[in-house]
């Protein structure tokens, strides 16, 4: 039965000249993400290639469901390309799960398109940082990994000194030489990046986010967020948040 259906579909596809995109186009996109090539990925996203129906395979007759299936495939391939490029496996899979879960809650094609752009740039940005980190000293690379894994905790220079088996003063100087920012500033930047994701893709309250990221108080969180982002968490959520909850 299925063989008959497949034979019929082959004939229909040939009659209507249904073709998929050239593999070279897809490979170039995934390679750009893997290489941390923000410029090439941004160019691809501006062309709206992901939502262009020309060359898009039909996995469902429902346009929204069809795009959701393609989103999952794209994230899966991006994840594997990035792992191949050196991204830590667990980090890549957690990031993949994060975006697929939020895609599942999308109710419009535009929401999926926006999330696809966010996902692609997020993976690309992390790969660019990874490429940069290959030139870093081992202790600084260890610090970056530790900060990523413990972003919700209160991280101190002393914690990182123990992790790297270096004195706090020497590690601080080494970190500043490698990245151009202090350890404390880097930690705050990463916490604010996490806060931005939570504000966009969750319904956590401001106090919940402040507590989760171990800020001393809600007011401290708001003050720090405004310093780095240029607007308050409330203003940021109002401009970015798409309620699908």
Short mmCIF file of C-alpha atoms in Angstrom, two decimals:
data_model
loop_
_atom_site.label_atom_id
_atom_site.label_comp_id
_atom_site.label_asym_id
_atom_site.label_seq_id
_atom_site.Cartn_x
_atom_site.Cartn_y
_atom_site.Cartn_z
CA UNK A 1 0.00 0.00 0.00
CA UNK A 2 2.71 2.45 0.98
CA UNK A 3 4.77 1.47 -2.07
CA UNK A 4 1.82 2.37 -4.30
CA UNK A 5 1.40 5.72 -2.53
CA UNK A 6 5.13 6.43 -2.94
CA UNK A 7 5.03 5.62 -6.65
CA UNK A 8 2.08 7.96 -7.10
CA UNK A 9 3.86 10.75 -5.20
CA UNK A 10 6.99 10.35 -7.33
CA UNK A 11 4.90 10.86 -10.47
CA UNK A 12 3.10 13.89 -8.98
CA UNK A 13 6.35 15.51 -7.86
CA UNK A 14 7.92 15.07 -11.30
CA UNK A 15 4.83 16.46 -13.02
CA UNK A 16 4.76 19.58 -10.88
CA UNK A 17 8.56 19.92 -10.89
CA UNK A 18 8.84 19.86 -7.11
CA UNK A 19 12.50 20.20 -6.16
CA UNK A 20 14.36 20.68 -2.89
CA UNK A 21 17.03 23.27 -2.29
CA UNK A 22 20.54 22.46 -3.43
CA UNK A 23 22.53 20.70 -0.73
CA UNK A 24 25.37 23.16 -1.27
CA UNK A 25 23.12 26.00 0.00
CA UNK A 26 22.26 24.10 3.17
CA UNK A 27 25.84 22.99 3.75
CA UNK A 28 27.12 26.56 3.43
CA UNK A 29 24.63 27.75 6.07
CA UNK A 30 25.51 25.02 8.56
CA UNK A 31 29.22 25.50 7.94
CA UNK A 32 28.83 29.24 8.58
CA UNK A 33 27.17 28.51 11.93
CA UNK A 34 29.89 26.00 12.79
CA UNK A 35 32.61 28.51 11.90
CA UNK A 36 31.02 31.28 13.97
CA UNK A 37 30.59 33.35 10.80
CA UNK A 38 28.05 35.91 12.04
CA UNK A 39 28.16 37.90 8.80
CA UNK A 40 27.30 34.94 6.55
CA UNK A 41 24.58 33.65 8.87
CA UNK A 42 23.02 37.11 9.22
CA UNK A 43 23.00 37.47 5.42
CA UNK A 44 21.21 34.14 5.08
CA UNK A 45 18.65 35.11 7.71
CA UNK A 46 17.93 38.43 6.01
CA UNK A 47 17.11 36.52 2.83
CA UNK A 48 14.42 34.62 4.80
CA UNK A 49 15.59 31.36 3.25
CA UNK A 50 14.16 29.32 6.13
CA UNK A 51 10.53 30.31 5.44
CA UNK A 52 10.84 30.45 1.64
CA UNK A 53 8.45 27.77 0.32
CA UNK A 54 10.47 27.37 -2.87
CA UNK A 55 12.60 24.28 -2.40
CA UNK A 56 11.12 23.49 1.01
CA UNK A 57 10.15 19.86 1.49
CA UNK A 58 6.53 19.13 2.34
CA UNK A 59 6.46 17.19 5.61
CA UNK A 60 2.91 18.21 6.50
CA UNK A 61 0.01 19.69 4.57
CA UNK A 62 -0.43 22.16 7.43
CA UNK A 63 1.99 25.09 6.74
CA UNK A 64 2.59 25.75 10.46
CA UNK A 65 3.25 22.10 11.27
CA UNK A 66 5.44 21.79 8.18
CA UNK A 67 7.63 24.67 9.35
CA UNK A 68 7.82 23.20 12.85
CA UNK A 69 9.14 19.93 11.43
CA UNK A 70 11.73 21.84 9.41
CA UNK A 71 12.72 23.80 12.53
CA UNK A 72 13.43 20.56 14.41
CA UNK A 73 15.52 19.24 11.50
CA UNK A 74 17.47 22.50 11.27
CA UNK A 75 18.20 22.60 15.00
CA UNK A 76 19.27 18.95 14.96
CA UNK A 77 21.73 19.58 12.12
CA UNK A 78 23.02 22.84 13.62
CA UNK A 79 23.61 21.00 16.90
CA UNK A 80 25.62 18.25 15.25
CA UNK A 81 27.65 20.66 13.13
CA UNK A 82 28.51 22.67 16.25
CA UNK A 83 29.50 19.56 18.21
CA UNK A 84 31.72 18.61 15.28
CA UNK A 85 33.18 22.13 15.46
CA UNK A 86 34.13 21.71 19.11
CA UNK A 87 31.08 22.77 21.13
CA UNK A 88 30.72 20.74 24.32
CA UNK A 89 28.18 18.00 23.58
CA UNK A 90 25.95 18.53 26.61
CA UNK A 91 25.85 22.30 26.06
CA UNK A 92 24.84 21.78 22.42
CA UNK A 93 22.05 19.34 23.25
CA UNK A 94 20.70 21.52 26.07
CA UNK A 95 20.61 24.50 23.73
CA UNK A 96 18.86 22.37 21.10
CA UNK A 97 16.24 21.18 23.60
CA UNK A 98 15.70 24.75 24.79
CA UNK A 99 14.81 26.04 21.32
CA UNK A 100 12.71 23.03 20.30
CA UNK A 101 10.61 23.31 23.47
CA UNK A 102 9.95 26.98 22.79
CA UNK A 103 9.22 26.32 19.13
CA UNK A 104 6.58 23.82 20.19
CA UNK A 105 4.70 26.67 21.90
CA UNK A 106 4.74 28.91 18.80
CA UNK A 107 1.38 29.46 17.17
CA UNK A 108 2.33 31.45 14.05
CA UNK A 109 4.82 31.12 11.21
CA UNK A 110 6.31 34.50 12.13
CA UNK A 111 7.00 33.35 15.69
CA UNK A 112 8.81 30.26 14.38
CA UNK A 113 10.78 32.39 11.92
CA UNK A 114 11.83 34.81 14.68
CA UNK A 115 12.84 31.91 16.93
CA UNK A 116 14.79 30.30 14.09
CA UNK A 117 16.77 33.52 13.63
CA UNK A 118 17.40 33.74 17.37
CA UNK A 119 18.53 30.10 17.50
CA UNK A 120 20.89 30.40 14.52
CA UNK A 121 22.55 33.55 15.83
CA UNK A 122 22.83 32.09 19.34
CA UNK A 123 24.64 28.96 18.12
CA UNK A 124 26.80 31.04 15.76
CA UNK A 125 27.74 33.48 18.51
CA UNK A 126 28.72 30.66 20.83
CA UNK A 127 30.82 29.06 18.07
CA UNK A 128 32.56 32.38 17.40
CA UNK A 129 33.39 32.64 21.09
CA UNK A 130 34.62 29.05 21.00
CA UNK A 131 36.94 29.85 18.08
CA UNK A 132 38.23 32.82 20.07
CA UNK A 133 38.69 30.64 23.13
CA UNK A 134 41.03 28.29 21.28
CA UNK A 135 43.61 31.06 21.52
CA UNK A 136 42.95 31.55 25.24
CA UNK A 137 45.12 30.18 27.99
CA UNK A 138 43.84 26.96 29.54
CA UNK A 139 42.93 28.53 32.93
CA UNK A 140 40.79 31.23 31.28
CA UNK A 141 39.04 28.62 29.11
CA UNK A 142 38.37 26.64 32.31
CA UNK A 143 36.87 29.75 33.90
CA UNK A 144 34.54 30.29 30.95
CA UNK A 145 33.34 26.68 31.11
CA UNK A 146 32.82 26.95 34.88
CA UNK A 147 30.84 30.19 34.56
CA UNK A 148 28.59 28.67 31.87
CA UNK A 149 27.91 25.57 33.98
CA UNK A 150 27.23 27.55 37.19
CA UNK A 151 25.56 30.67 35.78
CA UNK A 152 22.69 30.51 38.29
CA UNK A 153 25.05 30.39 41.27
CA UNK A 154 26.92 33.20 43.02
CA UNK A 155 30.34 32.84 41.38
CA UNK A 156 33.40 34.42 42.98
CA UNK A 157 36.97 34.88 41.84
CA UNK A 158 37.94 32.56 44.68
CA UNK A 159 35.70 29.80 43.24
CA UNK A 160 37.48 30.13 39.91
CA UNK A 161 40.88 30.23 41.58
CA UNK A 162 40.14 26.88 43.24
CA UNK A 163 38.88 25.49 39.92
CA UNK A 164 42.08 26.48 38.11
CA UNK A 165 44.47 25.92 41.03
CA UNK A 166 45.81 29.47 40.70
CA UNK A 167 45.90 32.42 43.08
CA UNK A 168 42.94 34.80 42.77
CA UNK A 169 45.18 37.78 41.99
CA UNK A 170 47.14 35.98 39.25
CA UNK A 171 43.97 34.54 37.68
CA UNK A 172 42.35 37.99 37.66
CA UNK A 173 45.31 39.49 35.79
CA UNK A 174 45.44 36.57 33.33
CA UNK A 175 41.69 36.78 32.63
CA UNK A 176 41.87 40.54 31.97
CA UNK A 177 44.87 40.06 29.65
CA UNK A 178 43.04 37.36 27.65
CA UNK A 179 39.53 38.85 27.36
CA UNK A 180 39.98 42.54 28.10
CA UNK A 181 37.38 42.53 30.89
CA UNK A 182 37.50 41.66 34.55
CA UNK A 183 36.16 38.35 35.83
CA UNK A 184 33.34 40.05 37.72
CA UNK A 185 32.28 42.06 34.66
CA UNK A 186 32.32 38.93 32.50
CA UNK A 187 30.15 37.05 35.01
CA UNK A 188 27.64 39.90 35.14
CA UNK A 189 27.50 40.05 31.32
CA UNK A 190 26.77 36.32 31.10
CA UNK A 191 24.09 36.53 33.80
CA UNK A 192 22.39 39.39 31.97
CA UNK A 193 22.49 37.40 28.70
CA UNK A 194 20.74 34.56 30.55
CA UNK A 195 18.24 37.01 32.00
CA UNK A 196 17.42 38.28 28.50
CA UNK A 197 16.58 34.74 27.39
CA UNK A 198 14.40 34.18 30.46
CA UNK A 199 12.56 37.45 29.87
CA UNK A 200 11.90 36.53 26.24
CA UNK A 201 11.04 32.87 26.54
CA UNK A 202 9.59 32.34 30.00
CA UNK A 203 6.95 33.82 32.30
CA UNK A 204 9.29 34.06 35.30
CA UNK A 205 8.76 37.20 37.35
CA UNK A 206 11.57 39.69 37.82
CA UNK A 207 12.15 38.58 41.39
CA UNK A 208 12.25 34.92 40.28
CA UNK A 209 14.89 35.74 37.65
CA UNK A 210 16.87 37.81 40.16
CA UNK A 211 16.80 34.93 42.66
CA UNK A 212 17.60 32.28 40.03
CA UNK A 213 20.68 34.21 38.87
CA UNK A 214 21.74 34.89 42.48
CA UNK A 215 21.50 38.68 42.43
CA UNK A 216 21.47 40.17 45.92
CA UNK A 217 18.06 41.76 45.35
CA UNK A 218 15.50 42.55 42.67
CA UNK A 219 16.61 46.19 42.63
CA UNK A 220 20.24 45.12 42.10
CA UNK A 221 19.15 42.92 39.20
CA UNK A 222 17.14 45.74 37.60
CA UNK A 223 20.00 48.21 38.02
CA UNK A 224 22.57 45.80 36.53
CA UNK A 225 20.26 44.83 33.66
CA UNK A 226 19.64 48.47 32.74
CA UNK A 227 23.37 49.19 32.82
CA UNK A 228 24.16 46.45 30.28
CA UNK A 229 21.03 46.50 28.10
CA UNK A 230 20.03 50.16 28.22
CA UNK A 231 16.48 49.46 29.40
CA UNK A 232 14.77 47.93 32.41
CA UNK A 233 13.73 44.25 32.43
CA UNK A 234 10.09 45.37 32.16
CA UNK A 235 10.82 47.51 29.09
CA UNK A 236 12.85 44.69 27.53
CA UNK A 237 10.12 42.10 28.07
CA UNK A 238 7.47 44.44 26.67
CA UNK A 239 9.48 44.91 23.49
CA UNK A 240 10.61 41.30 23.01
CA UNK A 241 8.33 38.89 24.84
CA UNK A 242 5.82 36.86 22.83
CA UNK A 243 3.32 35.32 25.21
CA UNK A 244 2.63 31.72 24.29
CA UNK A 245 1.98 30.50 27.76
#
